[in-house]
Tab-separated table of C-alpha atoms in Angstrom:
chain	number	residue	atom	x	y	z
A	1	UNK	CA	-119.082	-54.569	-23.616
A	2	UNK	CA	-115.685	-53.266	-22.783
A	3	UNK	CA	-113.018	-51.127	-24.319
A	4	UNK	CA	-110.242	-52.204	-26.794
A	5	UNK	CA	-107.050	-52.257	-24.969
A	6	UNK	CA	-105.595	-53.141	-21.355
A	7	UNK	CA	-105.871	-49.546	-20.260
A	8	UNK	CA	-108.806	-46.954	-20.752
A	9	UNK	CA	-107.752	-44.468	-23.454
A	10	UNK	CA	-109.273	-41.617	-25.115
A	11	UNK	CA	-110.949	-43.134	-28.116
A	12	UNK	CA	-109.448	-41.812	-31.330
A	13	UNK	CA	-112.468	-40.753	-32.673
A	14	UNK	CA	-112.829	-37.896	-29.997
A	15	UNK	CA	-109.576	-36.746	-31.466
A	16	UNK	CA	-111.313	-36.514	-35.048
A	17	UNK	CA	-114.244	-34.884	-33.864
A	18	UNK	CA	-112.275	-32.127	-32.205
A	19	UNK	CA	-110.327	-31.888	-35.103
A	20	UNK	CA	-113.098	-31.288	-37.487
A	21	UNK	CA	-114.918	-29.291	-35.148
A	22	UNK	CA	-111.756	-26.708	-35.568
A	23	UNK	CA	-111.803	-27.140	-39.218
A	24	UNK	CA	-115.723	-26.709	-39.607
A	25	UNK	CA	-115.053	-23.247	-37.442
A	26	UNK	CA	-112.716	-21.921	-39.795
A	27	UNK	CA	-114.226	-23.457	-43.308
A	28	UNK	CA	-117.643	-21.672	-42.505
A	29	UNK	CA	-115.954	-18.562	-41.165
A	30	UNK	CA	-113.785	-18.171	-44.349
A	31	UNK	CA	-116.293	-19.328	-47.078
A	32	UNK	CA	-119.479	-18.288	-45.565
A	33	UNK	CA	-119.518	-15.764	-42.562
A	34	UNK	CA	-116.577	-13.609	-43.992
A	35	UNK	CA	-118.320	-12.778	-47.428
A	36	UNK	CA	-120.923	-10.172	-46.132
A	37	UNK	CA	-118.132	-8.147	-44.750
A	38	UNK	CA	-116.849	-7.575	-48.254
A	39	UNK	CA	-119.701	-6.792	-50.116
A	40	UNK	CA	-119.520	-3.413	-49.533
A	41	UNK	CA	-116.030	-2.507	-50.467
A	42	UNK	CA	-116.176	-4.856	-53.636
A	43	UNK	CA	-119.415	-3.096	-54.427
A	44	UNK	CA	-117.589	0.409	-54.169
A	45	UNK	CA	-114.382	-0.779	-56.171
A	46	UNK	CA	-115.941	-2.680	-59.070
A	47	UNK	CA	-119.422	-0.974	-59.204
A	48	UNK	CA	-120.837	-4.472	-59.165
A	49	UNK	CA	-124.387	-4.526	-57.976
A	50	UNK	CA	-125.374	-5.977	-54.413
A	51	UNK	CA	-127.696	-8.360	-56.340
A	52	UNK	CA	-124.699	-9.535	-58.964
A	53	UNK	CA	-122.516	-10.063	-55.581
A	54	UNK	CA	-125.356	-11.707	-53.710
A	55	UNK	CA	-126.069	-13.984	-56.747
A	56	UNK	CA	-122.540	-14.957	-57.100
A	57	UNK	CA	-122.433	-16.491	-53.389
A	58	UNK	CA	-126.034	-18.092	-54.170
A	59	UNK	CA	-124.246	-19.876	-56.937
A	60	UNK	CA	-121.567	-21.173	-54.638
A	61	UNK	CA	-124.172	-22.550	-52.173
A	62	UNK	CA	-126.206	-24.079	-54.976
A	63	UNK	CA	-123.124	-26.025	-56.361
A	64	UNK	CA	-122.205	-27.031	-52.589
A	65	UNK	CA	-125.687	-28.882	-52.628
A	66	UNK	CA	-125.593	-30.153	-56.153
A	67	UNK	CA	-122.177	-32.000	-56.054
A	68	UNK	CA	-123.256	-33.479	-52.682
A	69	UNK	CA	-124.141	-37.078	-54.240
A	70	UNK	CA	-120.504	-37.409	-56.028
A	71	UNK	CA	-119.073	-36.265	-52.809
A	72	UNK	CA	-121.432	-38.705	-50.736
A	73	UNK	CA	-120.238	-41.750	-53.174
A	74	UNK	CA	-116.610	-40.888	-52.564
A	75	UNK	CA	-117.237	-40.710	-48.764
A	76	UNK	CA	-118.890	-44.272	-48.937
A	77	UNK	CA	-116.009	-45.859	-50.979
A	78	UNK	CA	-112.849	-44.192	-49.885
A	79	UNK	CA	-113.498	-42.037	-46.620
A	80	UNK	CA	-113.043	-38.664	-45.902
A	81	UNK	CA	-109.262	-37.832	-45.333
A	82	UNK	CA	-108.109	-37.663	-49.240
A	83	UNK	CA	-111.395	-35.745	-49.783
A	84	UNK	CA	-111.467	-33.108	-47.186
A	85	UNK	CA	-107.840	-32.496	-47.594
A	86	UNK	CA	-108.087	-31.762	-51.383
A	87	UNK	CA	-110.905	-29.867	-50.758
A	88	UNK	CA	-109.413	-27.897	-48.369
A	89	UNK	CA	-106.197	-27.433	-50.858
A	90	UNK	CA	-108.820	-26.184	-53.371
A	91	UNK	CA	-110.846	-23.985	-51.412
A	92	UNK	CA	-107.777	-22.455	-50.178
A	93	UNK	CA	-106.447	-21.558	-53.566
A	94	UNK	CA	-109.994	-20.115	-54.516
A	95	UNK	CA	-109.911	-17.878	-51.684
A	96	UNK	CA	-106.474	-16.532	-52.599
A	97	UNK	CA	-107.558	-16.154	-56.272
A	98	UNK	CA	-110.335	-14.058	-54.838
A	99	UNK	CA	-108.010	-11.758	-53.283
A	100	UNK	CA	-106.667	-11.042	-56.897
A	101	UNK	CA	-109.796	-10.941	-58.496
A	102	UNK	CA	-110.618	-7.955	-60.900
A	103	UNK	CA	-113.271	-9.103	-63.563
A	104	UNK	CA	-116.984	-10.239	-62.484
A	105	UNK	CA	-116.684	-13.510	-64.690
A	106	UNK	CA	-113.659	-14.156	-62.982
A	107	UNK	CA	-115.337	-13.761	-59.591
A	108	UNK	CA	-118.361	-15.980	-60.555
A	109	UNK	CA	-115.731	-18.364	-61.795
A	110	UNK	CA	-114.034	-18.437	-58.557
A	111	UNK	CA	-117.202	-18.826	-56.356
A	112	UNK	CA	-118.427	-21.658	-58.312
A	113	UNK	CA	-115.263	-23.632	-57.687
A	114	UNK	CA	-115.111	-22.301	-54.154
A	115	UNK	CA	-118.996	-24.121	-53.651
A	116	UNK	CA	-117.656	-27.230	-55.275
A	117	UNK	CA	-114.530	-27.511	-52.923
A	118	UNK	CA	-117.000	-26.435	-50.364
A	119	UNK	CA	-119.192	-29.646	-50.681
A	120	UNK	CA	-115.767	-31.460	-49.752
A	121	UNK	CA	-115.174	-29.747	-46.456
A	122	UNK	CA	-118.243	-28.575	-45.042
A	123	UNK	CA	-120.885	-30.188	-42.563
A	124	UNK	CA	-122.047	-33.140	-44.766
A	125	UNK	CA	-118.595	-34.991	-45.195
A	126	UNK	CA	-117.863	-34.018	-41.585
A	127	UNK	CA	-121.161	-35.812	-40.348
A	128	UNK	CA	-120.003	-38.764	-42.415
A	129	UNK	CA	-116.682	-39.107	-40.530
A	130	UNK	CA	-118.497	-38.882	-37.118
A	131	UNK	CA	-121.105	-41.589	-38.526
A	132	UNK	CA	-118.347	-43.820	-39.325
A	133	UNK	CA	-116.806	-43.478	-35.868
A	134	UNK	CA	-119.774	-43.164	-33.383
A	135	UNK	CA	-122.845	-45.090	-32.718
A	136	UNK	CA	-123.755	-44.808	-28.975
A	137	UNK	CA	-122.200	-41.358	-28.813
A	138	UNK	CA	-123.317	-40.174	-32.314
A	139	UNK	CA	-125.348	-37.240	-31.163
A	140	UNK	CA	-122.626	-36.398	-28.292
A	141	UNK	CA	-119.969	-36.134	-31.075
A	142	UNK	CA	-122.062	-34.231	-33.644
A	143	UNK	CA	-123.550	-31.915	-30.858
A	144	UNK	CA	-119.737	-31.138	-29.923
A	145	UNK	CA	-118.758	-30.683	-33.705
A	146	UNK	CA	-121.731	-28.119	-34.162
A	147	UNK	CA	-121.185	-26.568	-30.755
A	148	UNK	CA	-117.658	-25.311	-31.506
A	149	UNK	CA	-118.343	-24.712	-35.160
A	150	UNK	CA	-121.543	-22.611	-33.875
A	151	UNK	CA	-119.066	-19.975	-32.671
A	152	UNK	CA	-117.745	-19.471	-36.269
A	153	UNK	CA	-119.569	-16.297	-36.950
A	154	UNK	CA	-118.541	-15.208	-33.757
A	155	UNK	CA	-114.945	-15.261	-34.302
A	156	UNK	CA	-115.086	-14.653	-38.198
A	157	UNK	CA	-117.147	-11.709	-38.897
A	158	UNK	CA	-115.428	-9.343	-36.437
A	159	UNK	CA	-112.046	-10.647	-37.688
A	160	UNK	CA	-112.692	-10.278	-41.104
A	161	UNK	CA	-114.082	-6.675	-40.259
A	162	UNK	CA	-110.920	-5.973	-38.301
A	163	UNK	CA	-108.835	-7.175	-41.346
A	164	UNK	CA	-110.461	-5.175	-43.728
A	165	UNK	CA	-110.121	-1.950	-41.735
A	166	UNK	CA	-106.436	-2.893	-41.410
A	167	UNK	CA	-105.335	-4.060	-44.644
A	168	UNK	CA	-108.078	-3.509	-46.869
A	169	UNK	CA	-110.491	-6.245	-48.347
A	170	UNK	CA	-107.733	-7.849	-51.048
A	171	UNK	CA	-105.471	-7.902	-48.093
A	172	UNK	CA	-108.189	-9.466	-45.632
A	173	UNK	CA	-109.394	-12.063	-47.795
A	174	UNK	CA	-105.932	-13.119	-48.652
A	175	UNK	CA	-105.172	-13.540	-44.886
A	176	UNK	CA	-108.259	-15.408	-44.527
A	177	UNK	CA	-107.095	-17.804	-47.406
A	178	UNK	CA	-103.915	-18.236	-45.806
A	179	UNK	CA	-105.567	-19.116	-42.417
A	180	UNK	CA	-107.901	-21.483	-43.985
A	181	UNK	CA	-105.224	-23.476	-45.793
A	182	UNK	CA	-102.917	-23.355	-42.538
A	183	UNK	CA	-105.328	-24.943	-40.565
A	184	UNK	CA	-107.586	-27.175	-42.226
A	185	UNK	CA	-105.285	-28.907	-44.524
A	186	UNK	CA	-102.907	-30.242	-41.920
A	187	UNK	CA	-105.673	-31.181	-39.411
A	188	UNK	CA	-107.610	-33.014	-42.744
A	189	UNK	CA	-104.375	-34.912	-43.583
A	190	UNK	CA	-102.985	-35.926	-40.490
A	191	UNK	CA	-105.842	-36.730	-38.143
A	192	UNK	CA	-108.618	-37.983	-40.226
A	193	UNK	CA	-109.129	-41.779	-40.680
A	194	UNK	CA	-111.797	-43.417	-42.723
A	195	UNK	CA	-113.081	-45.748	-40.015
A	196	UNK	CA	-111.979	-47.179	-36.650
A	197	UNK	CA	-111.432	-50.801	-38.085
A	198	UNK	CA	-108.731	-49.167	-39.974
A	199	UNK	CA	-106.770	-48.207	-36.670
A	200	UNK	CA	-107.899	-51.882	-34.792
A	201	UNK	CA	-110.523	-50.249	-33.166
A	202	UNK	CA	-114.245	-50.623	-33.399
A	203	UNK	CA	-116.903	-47.757	-33.130
A	204	UNK	CA	-117.218	-45.507	-30.191
A	205	UNK	CA	-114.168	-47.732	-28.982
A	206	UNK	CA	-116.232	-50.588	-27.649
A	207	UNK	CA	-116.384	-54.263	-29.157
A	208	UNK	CA	-119.828	-53.680	-31.123
A	209	UNK	CA	-119.252	-55.316	-34.357
A	210	UNK	CA	-123.335	-54.916	-34.770
A	211	UNK	CA	-123.156	-51.198	-34.834
A	212	UNK	CA	-120.380	-51.367	-37.421
A	213	UNK	CA	-122.431	-53.578	-39.713
A	214	UNK	CA	-125.620	-51.783	-39.550
A	215	UNK	CA	-127.004	-51.260	-43.135
A	216	UNK	CA	-123.966	-53.017	-44.673
A	217	UNK	CA	-126.557	-55.389	-46.577
A	218	UNK	CA	-128.845	-52.648	-47.662
A	219	UNK	CA	-129.629	-51.978	-50.933
A	220	UNK	CA	-128.912	-48.062	-52.057
A	221	UNK	CA	-131.612	-48.530	-54.857
A	222	UNK	CA	-134.394	-49.590	-52.477
A	223	UNK	CA	-133.495	-46.889	-49.784
A	224	UNK	CA	-133.663	-44.046	-52.409
A	225	UNK	CA	-137.143	-45.618	-53.554
A	226	UNK	CA	-138.671	-46.391	-50.178
A	227	UNK	CA	-141.518	-44.404	-49.012
A	228	UNK	CA	-139.684	-43.809	-45.705
A	229	UNK	CA	-136.581	-42.179	-47.456
A	230	UNK	CA	-139.170	-39.791	-48.752
A	231	UNK	CA	-141.268	-38.870	-45.899
A	232	UNK	CA	-137.903	-38.273	-44.054
A	233	UNK	CA	-136.514	-35.951	-47.473
A	234	UNK	CA	-140.090	-34.162	-47.404
A	235	UNK	CA	-139.937	-33.406	-43.829
A	236	UNK	CA	-136.894	-31.743	-43.587
A	237	UNK	CA	-137.238	-29.790	-46.939
A	238	UNK	CA	-140.194	-28.479	-45.338
A	239	UNK	CA	-138.555	-27.160	-42.315
A	240	UNK	CA	-135.574	-26.118	-44.303
A	241	UNK	CA	-137.780	-24.156	-46.291
A	242	UNK	CA	-139.344	-22.390	-43.518
A	243	UNK	CA	-136.210	-21.546	-41.627
A	244	UNK	CA	-134.505	-20.506	-44.864
A	245	UNK	CA	-137.123	-17.973	-45.404
A	246	UNK	CA	-137.458	-16.539	-41.995
A	247	UNK	CA	-133.866	-16.474	-41.095
A	248	UNK	CA	-132.820	-14.722	-44.316
A	249	UNK	CA	-135.759	-12.115	-43.881
A	250	UNK	CA	-135.694	-11.844	-40.254
A	251	UNK	CA	-134.226	-8.241	-39.944
A	252	UNK	CA	-136.533	-6.856	-42.808
A	253	UNK	CA	-139.365	-8.230	-41.132
A	254	UNK	CA	-138.585	-6.907	-37.714
A	255	UNK	CA	-138.120	-3.310	-39.614
A	256	UNK	CA	-141.216	-3.653	-41.443
A	257	UNK	CA	-143.316	-3.924	-38.096
A	258	UNK	CA	-141.576	-0.862	-36.752
A	259	UNK	CA	-138.297	-2.188	-35.032
A	260	UNK	CA	-135.322	-0.252	-35.299
A	261	UNK	CA	-132.512	-1.374	-37.521
A	262	UNK	CA	-130.203	-1.721	-34.856
A	263	UNK	CA	-132.400	-3.509	-32.335
A	264	UNK	CA	-133.037	-5.946	-35.585
A	265	UNK	CA	-129.691	-6.707	-36.102
A	266	UNK	CA	-129.145	-7.393	-32.165
A	267	UNK	CA	-132.007	-9.699	-32.509
A	268	UNK	CA	-130.637	-11.327	-35.504
A	269	UNK	CA	-127.205	-11.927	-34.043
A	270	UNK	CA	-128.841	-13.491	-30.750
A	271	UNK	CA	-130.547	-16.352	-32.805
A	272	UNK	CA	-127.033	-17.421	-33.406
A	273	UNK	CA	-126.365	-17.499	-29.981
A	274	UNK	CA	-129.368	-19.699	-29.227
A	275	UNK	CA	-128.365	-22.219	-31.958
A	276	UNK	CA	-125.304	-22.756	-29.685
A	277	UNK	CA	-127.336	-23.056	-26.600
A	278	UNK	CA	-129.641	-25.369	-28.454
A	279	UNK	CA	-126.920	-27.793	-29.521
A	280	UNK	CA	-125.687	-27.578	-25.847
A	281	UNK	CA	-129.068	-28.822	-24.716
A	282	UNK	CA	-129.130	-31.425	-27.529
A	283	UNK	CA	-126.432	-34.071	-26.381
A	284	UNK	CA	-128.066	-34.987	-22.825
A	285	UNK	CA	-131.655	-35.195	-24.204
A	286	UNK	CA	-130.392	-37.019	-27.325
A	287	UNK	CA	-129.360	-39.861	-24.996
A	288	UNK	CA	-132.592	-40.073	-23.645
A	289	UNK	CA	-134.616	-40.202	-26.525
A	290	UNK	CA	-134.678	-41.616	-30.187
A	291	UNK	CA	-133.644	-39.670	-32.969
A	292	UNK	CA	-137.580	-39.805	-34.445
A	293	UNK	CA	-138.626	-38.090	-30.976
A	294	UNK	CA	-135.955	-35.690	-31.337
A	295	UNK	CA	-136.972	-34.944	-34.880
A	296	UNK	CA	-140.828	-34.340	-33.538
A	297	UNK	CA	-139.531	-32.172	-30.916
A	298	UNK	CA	-137.558	-30.156	-33.377
A	299	UNK	CA	-140.345	-29.288	-36.037
A	300	UNK	CA	-142.900	-28.961	-32.865
A	301	UNK	CA	-140.439	-26.116	-31.339
A	302	UNK	CA	-140.002	-24.774	-34.866
A	303	UNK	CA	-143.752	-24.496	-35.540
A	304	UNK	CA	-144.312	-22.748	-32.006
A	305	UNK	CA	-141.606	-19.980	-32.837
A	306	UNK	CA	-143.056	-19.168	-35.758
A	307	UNK	CA	-146.710	-19.155	-34.342
A	308	UNK	CA	-145.298	-16.556	-31.673
A	309	UNK	CA	-144.179	-14.633	-34.215
A	310	UNK	CA	-147.302	-14.274	-35.830
A	311	UNK	CA	-148.895	-13.022	-33.012
A	312	UNK	CA	-147.242	-9.826	-32.903
A	313	UNK	CA	-143.827	-7.347	-32.459
A	314	UNK	CA	-144.090	-6.729	-28.453
A	315	UNK	CA	-140.612	-7.160	-27.212
A	316	UNK	CA	-141.443	-10.109	-25.009
A	317	UNK	CA	-142.656	-12.000	-27.975
A	318	UNK	CA	-139.463	-11.355	-30.098
A	319	UNK	CA	-137.138	-12.486	-27.400
A	320	UNK	CA	-139.461	-15.683	-27.186
A	321	UNK	CA	-139.230	-16.316	-30.733
A	322	UNK	CA	-135.258	-15.581	-31.003
A	323	UNK	CA	-134.821	-18.252	-28.095
A	324	UNK	CA	-137.212	-20.874	-29.363
A	325	UNK	CA	-136.250	-20.198	-33.166
A	326	UNK	CA	-132.556	-20.180	-32.498
A	327	UNK	CA	-132.364	-23.434	-30.506
A	328	UNK	CA	-134.725	-25.272	-33.129
A	329	UNK	CA	-132.345	-24.431	-35.716
A	330	UNK	CA	-129.302	-25.396	-33.749
A	331	UNK	CA	-130.985	-28.825	-32.960
A	332	UNK	CA	-132.008	-29.216	-36.688
A	333	UNK	CA	-128.684	-29.453	-38.051
A	334	UNK	CA	-127.916	-32.285	-35.726
A	335	UNK	CA	-131.163	-34.161	-35.915
A	336	UNK	CA	-130.919	-34.741	-39.623
A	337	UNK	CA	-127.675	-36.354	-39.840
A	338	UNK	CA	-128.422	-38.237	-36.811
A	339	UNK	CA	-131.773	-39.846	-37.890
A	340	UNK	CA	-130.399	-40.754	-41.376
A	341	UNK	CA	-127.400	-42.763	-39.615
A	342	UNK	CA	-129.502	-44.117	-37.123
A	343	UNK	CA	-132.023	-45.356	-39.737
A	344	UNK	CA	-129.609	-46.728	-42.240
A	345	UNK	CA	-126.317	-47.217	-40.571
A	346	UNK	CA	-123.063	-46.103	-41.947
A	347	UNK	CA	-122.411	-48.289	-45.126
A	348	UNK	CA	-124.274	-45.870	-47.332
A	349	UNK	CA	-124.498	-43.083	-45.305
A	350	UNK	CA	-122.680	-40.831	-47.715
A	351	UNK	CA	-124.870	-41.484	-50.627
A	352	UNK	CA	-128.306	-41.547	-48.582
A	353	UNK	CA	-127.444	-38.199	-47.001
A	354	UNK	CA	-126.119	-36.324	-49.974
A	355	UNK	CA	-129.142	-37.570	-51.969
A	356	UNK	CA	-131.433	-35.731	-49.040
A	357	UNK	CA	-128.887	-32.711	-49.340
A	358	UNK	CA	-129.692	-32.082	-53.250
A	359	UNK	CA	-133.504	-31.667	-52.585
A	360	UNK	CA	-132.941	-29.504	-49.391
A	361	UNK	CA	-130.298	-27.370	-51.052
A	362	UNK	CA	-133.078	-26.555	-53.632
A	363	UNK	CA	-135.560	-25.731	-51.115
A	364	UNK	CA	-133.333	-23.677	-49.152
A	365	UNK	CA	-132.086	-21.725	-51.824
A	366	UNK	CA	-135.585	-20.899	-53.264
A	367	UNK	CA	-137.214	-20.078	-49.990
A	368	UNK	CA	-135.857	-16.712	-49.484
A	369	UNK	CA	-136.574	-15.606	-53.068
A	370	UNK	CA	-140.211	-16.877	-52.450
A	371	UNK	CA	-140.900	-15.131	-49.363
A	372	UNK	CA	-139.720	-11.770	-50.960
A	373	UNK	CA	-142.246	-12.468	-53.539
A	374	UNK	CA	-144.961	-13.340	-50.892
A	375	UNK	CA	-144.350	-9.871	-48.991
A	376	UNK	CA	-144.213	-7.680	-52.300
A	377	UNK	CA	-147.586	-9.467	-53.346
A	378	UNK	CA	-149.422	-8.986	-49.811
A	379	UNK	CA	-147.227	-6.169	-48.315
A	380	UNK	CA	-146.625	-8.099	-45.308
A	381	UNK	CA	-144.575	-11.050	-44.091
A	382	UNK	CA	-147.778	-12.658	-42.073
A	383	UNK	CA	-148.611	-14.863	-45.243
A	384	UNK	CA	-144.896	-16.394	-45.254
A	385	UNK	CA	-145.081	-16.850	-41.487
A	386	UNK	CA	-148.077	-18.682	-41.498
A	387	UNK	CA	-147.033	-20.725	-44.147
A	388	UNK	CA	-143.851	-21.784	-42.833
A	389	UNK	CA	-145.597	-22.813	-39.478
A	390	UNK	CA	-148.036	-24.837	-41.382
A	391	UNK	CA	-145.015	-26.529	-43.318
A	392	UNK	CA	-143.455	-26.989	-39.714
A	393	UNK	CA	-146.145	-28.571	-38.458
A	394	UNK	CA	-146.492	-30.876	-41.719
A	395	UNK	CA	-142.914	-32.048	-41.407
A	396	UNK	CA	-144.108	-32.885	-37.698
A	397	UNK	CA	-146.790	-34.848	-38.959
A	398	UNK	CA	-144.319	-36.874	-41.405
A	399	UNK	CA	-141.837	-37.764	-38.736
A	400	UNK	CA	-144.841	-39.182	-36.878
A	401	UNK	CA	-145.710	-41.058	-39.733
A	402	UNK	CA	-142.492	-42.831	-40.292
A	403	UNK	CA	-142.543	-46.490	-40.260
A	404	UNK	CA	-140.432	-47.725	-37.312
A	405	UNK	CA	-138.681	-50.605	-39.010
A	406	UNK	CA	-135.913	-48.844	-40.591
A	407	UNK	CA	-135.124	-47.227	-37.208
A	408	UNK	CA	-135.706	-50.479	-35.422
A	409	UNK	CA	-132.070	-51.308	-37.492
A	410	UNK	CA	-130.080	-49.195	-35.098
A	411	UNK	CA	-127.235	-50.074	-33.215
A	412	UNK	CA	-128.457	-51.908	-30.029
A	413	UNK	CA	-126.722	-49.426	-27.679
A	414	UNK	CA	-129.178	-46.596	-29.006
A	415	UNK	CA	-132.876	-46.271	-27.913
A	416	UNK	CA	-135.708	-46.919	-30.131
């Protein structure tokens, strides 16, 4: 294979990947990580309960997942440029309206619409773009995107707090809305393109027609009815359930076994750091192993981390758990879109991935609630940890049982 053109140039897909890395950092920072900073001041001003505020945020996340299917359909038919640009505009308007809210009903409506527009600008459409522009370097491009976006909380949590202290919560939310619009709208509008062929390029910048056509002849209906698809969906649903339950309850879990709140918060923050470390390690490993084997490794890593936490709360065990669990979360984010794209190609990627996301959203949003009920019933988080570990091992088994025929349809550049 050879590069397109007379001289080697940076493949345009890398500009897209970098632009998306920036927009995902800002989008997650404003729409996700900034919210907890404003819970207390909004509670103090309006008298709304902590449950009401967190419930509105949960509604936003749920809607983001539930509208994934129409978003995926649009991505497959029309690409991401118009969708993500419109999503940025809509999300920006919602954040600006949030800064002026006065009634809880208004706040609920704003958060619901924020979830709707968030579905158009968060990871799912970004992954669809990467899948369309890369085959051999798909894992590397996704790792770049999520590695940079992994610093979203590191940037926007302290920034939101600093703005809160400087101009109050309304002023802080207003500024964040302006930042969201100023950065994401032009990057989505000016940099994104639907597919390499629109610019006279081929996937990865190489002449690789086979890679571009992978999955073009598949029937979407047959895919969604296949045993392979549902094995993948159930496996990632179980792992998502395990991650969500433990991640949300990690600080109260540590406090319940005698860890000081400050130390528990520090350990929780360290999980985010290890997510970035995991993504940094992911790229070179992904080039050597198939996405199926990478998924097996992620699920085994997750089960091992949870088993370690079951052994006790000694400092060494907590440190080891944080390292393994953080890396498992970071690589889990990358592995699912990679194995979907490798298995089915890009023709129906948006709809296939979005169909899976709906199930993952339902399990992910219900897991923290179920974990809380388990704690209330048993007075300990150990049953939840044991169940999460078993679920992770079961996910490992399901990936192990995947038939290889779908994976064999991947682009020839990638390992089987």
